[in-house]
XYZ file of N, CA and C in Angstrom:
174
model
N -23.759 29.127 18.559
C -23.050 28.640 18.395
C -23.485 27.466 17.431
N -22.820 27.021 16.646
C -23.283 26.592 15.446
C -22.995 24.529 15.206
N -23.124 23.780 15.660
C -22.773 22.585 15.132
C -22.454 21.771 14.231
N -21.102 21.927 13.888
C -20.815 20.899 12.215
C -21.346 19.556 12.380
N -21.652 19.190 11.150
C -22.381 17.636 11.800
C -21.518 16.987 9.984
N -20.678 15.912 10.573
C -19.872 15.072 10.169
C -20.246 14.128 9.707
N -20.704 13.886 8.031
C -21.326 12.754 7.494
C -20.111 11.748 7.207
N -20.193 10.669 7.581
C -19.336 9.850 7.565
C -20.035 9.092 6.493
N -19.420 8.761 5.850
C -19.343 8.043 4.638
C -19.435 6.182 4.873
N -20.440 5.733 4.500
C -20.823 4.258 4.828
C -20.244 3.127 3.877
N -19.663 3.985 2.255
C -19.705 3.554 1.066
C -17.459 3.026 1.724
N -17.075 1.920 1.595
C -15.375 1.342 1.000
C -15.175 1.245 0.465
N -14.321 1.741 -0.280
C -13.905 1.362 -1.682
C -12.917 0.089 -1.146
N -13.272 -1.174 -2.345
C -13.234 -2.541 -1.879
C -11.414 -1.816 -1.869
N -10.688 -2.690 -1.040
C -9.174 -2.575 -1.097
C -9.211 -3.152 -2.090
N -7.620 -2.758 -2.966
C -6.952 -3.570 -3.920
C -6.445 -5.059 -3.212
N -6.511 -5.927 -4.363
C -5.540 -7.785 -4.472
C -4.944 -6.951 -4.859
N -3.553 -7.674 -4.726
C -2.253 -7.520 -5.546
C -2.383 -9.228 -5.569
N -1.651 -9.543 -6.463
C -1.510 -10.801 -6.564
C 0.323 -10.473 -6.237
N 1.019 -12.272 -6.011
C 1.850 -13.064 -5.342
C 2.777 -12.070 -6.624
N 2.687 -12.660 -8.244
C 3.953 -12.376 -8.447
C 4.331 -10.939 -8.533
N 3.015 -9.534 -8.502
C 3.292 -7.925 -8.521
C 3.926 -7.986 -7.041
N 3.566 -8.516 -5.864
C 4.813 -8.296 -4.791
C 5.860 -9.018 -4.540
N 5.645 -9.680 -5.739
C 6.828 -10.184 -5.458
C 7.951 -9.257 -6.653
N 7.226 -8.869 -7.555
C 8.079 -7.985 -8.751
C 8.158 -6.690 -7.939
N 7.336 -6.109 -7.067
C 7.445 -4.819 -6.500
C 8.544 -4.874 -4.943
N 8.907 -6.147 -4.824
C 9.420 -6.239 -3.525
C 10.918 -5.815 -4.124
N 11.211 -7.015 -5.439
C 12.762 -6.793 -6.387
C 12.864 -5.902 -6.697
N 12.270 -4.351 -7.367
C 11.965 -3.020 -7.589
C 12.614 -2.460 -6.115
N 11.877 -2.551 -5.724
C 12.798 -2.176 -3.937
C 13.262 -2.337 -3.843
N 14.333 -3.399 -3.790
C 15.978 -3.616 -3.290
C 16.373 -3.174 -4.127
N 16.083 -2.984 -5.250
C 16.686 -2.437 -6.547
C 17.185 -1.129 -5.840
N 15.740 0.200 -6.390
C 15.724 1.238 -6.247
C 15.568 2.238 -5.089
N 15.101 1.331 -3.738
C 14.267 1.896 -2.656
C 12.823 1.525 -2.889
N 12.481 1.268 -1.474
C 11.461 0.935 -1.157
C 10.773 2.476 -1.307
N 10.594 4.140 -1.025
C 10.226 5.137 -0.786
C 9.882 5.405 -3.101
N 10.795 5.196 -3.667
C 11.004 5.170 -5.072
C 10.297 4.079 -4.920
N 10.439 2.842 -5.006
C 9.399 1.559 -5.788
C 7.567 2.382 -5.746
N 7.970 2.002 -3.875
C 6.487 2.790 -3.514
C 5.528 3.813 -4.614
N 6.305 4.581 -4.938
C 6.646 6.174 -5.432
C 5.347 5.644 -6.949
N 6.517 4.519 -7.496
C 6.427 4.658 -9.202
C 5.219 3.320 -8.694
N 5.196 2.753 -7.754
C 3.720 1.316 -7.993
C 2.421 2.284 -7.690
N 2.606 3.566 -6.943
C 1.145 4.039 -6.468
C 1.073 2.938 -5.083
N 2.275 2.766 -4.004
C 1.624 1.878 -3.076
C 2.557 2.577 -1.657
N 2.023 2.369 -0.803
C 2.243 2.439 0.484
C 3.741 2.238 0.938
N 4.689 2.744 1.613
C 5.571 1.886 1.968
C 5.095 1.495 3.003
N 4.869 1.729 3.775
C 4.573 0.420 4.237
C 3.613 -0.887 4.039
N 3.096 -0.662 2.465
C 2.875 -2.299 2.271
C 3.911 -2.555 2.079
N 4.751 -2.675 1.266
C 6.312 -3.145 0.713
C 6.638 -3.478 2.201
N 6.855 -2.564 2.873
C 7.720 -3.378 3.874
C 6.851 -4.513 5.023
N 5.667 -4.381 4.429
C 4.776 -5.485 5.320
C 4.847 -6.527 4.307
N 4.553 -6.421 3.024
C 4.860 -7.843 2.113
C 6.474 -8.065 2.740
N 7.828 -7.486 2.673
C 8.631 -8.021 2.682
C 8.734 -9.124 4.043
N 7.732 -8.388 5.033
C 8.128 -9.096 6.358
C 7.270 -10.217 6.347
N 6.308 -10.543 5.698
C 5.384 -11.633 5.477
C 6.090 -13.011 4.581
N 7.100 -11.771 3.469
C 7.844 -12.748 2.467
C 8.935 -13.588 3.593
N 9.977 -12.547 4.664
C 10.605 -13.636 4.986
C 10.053 -14.398 6.311
N 9.082 -14.592 5.798
C 8.619 -15.621 7.611
C 8.331 -17.148 7.226
């Protein structure tokens, strides 16, 4: 029986910071063409857009 060892990467990629302007434009785009299409076009996760939208409403 051989044991497989997983190598765990300790170097995380820094998270991309988006400016408030980018977020605002992304949400406007999502309103126009839909969250799924906007996320795909902007290379974002849908959840990110939903997150920004809920934060903007508060």
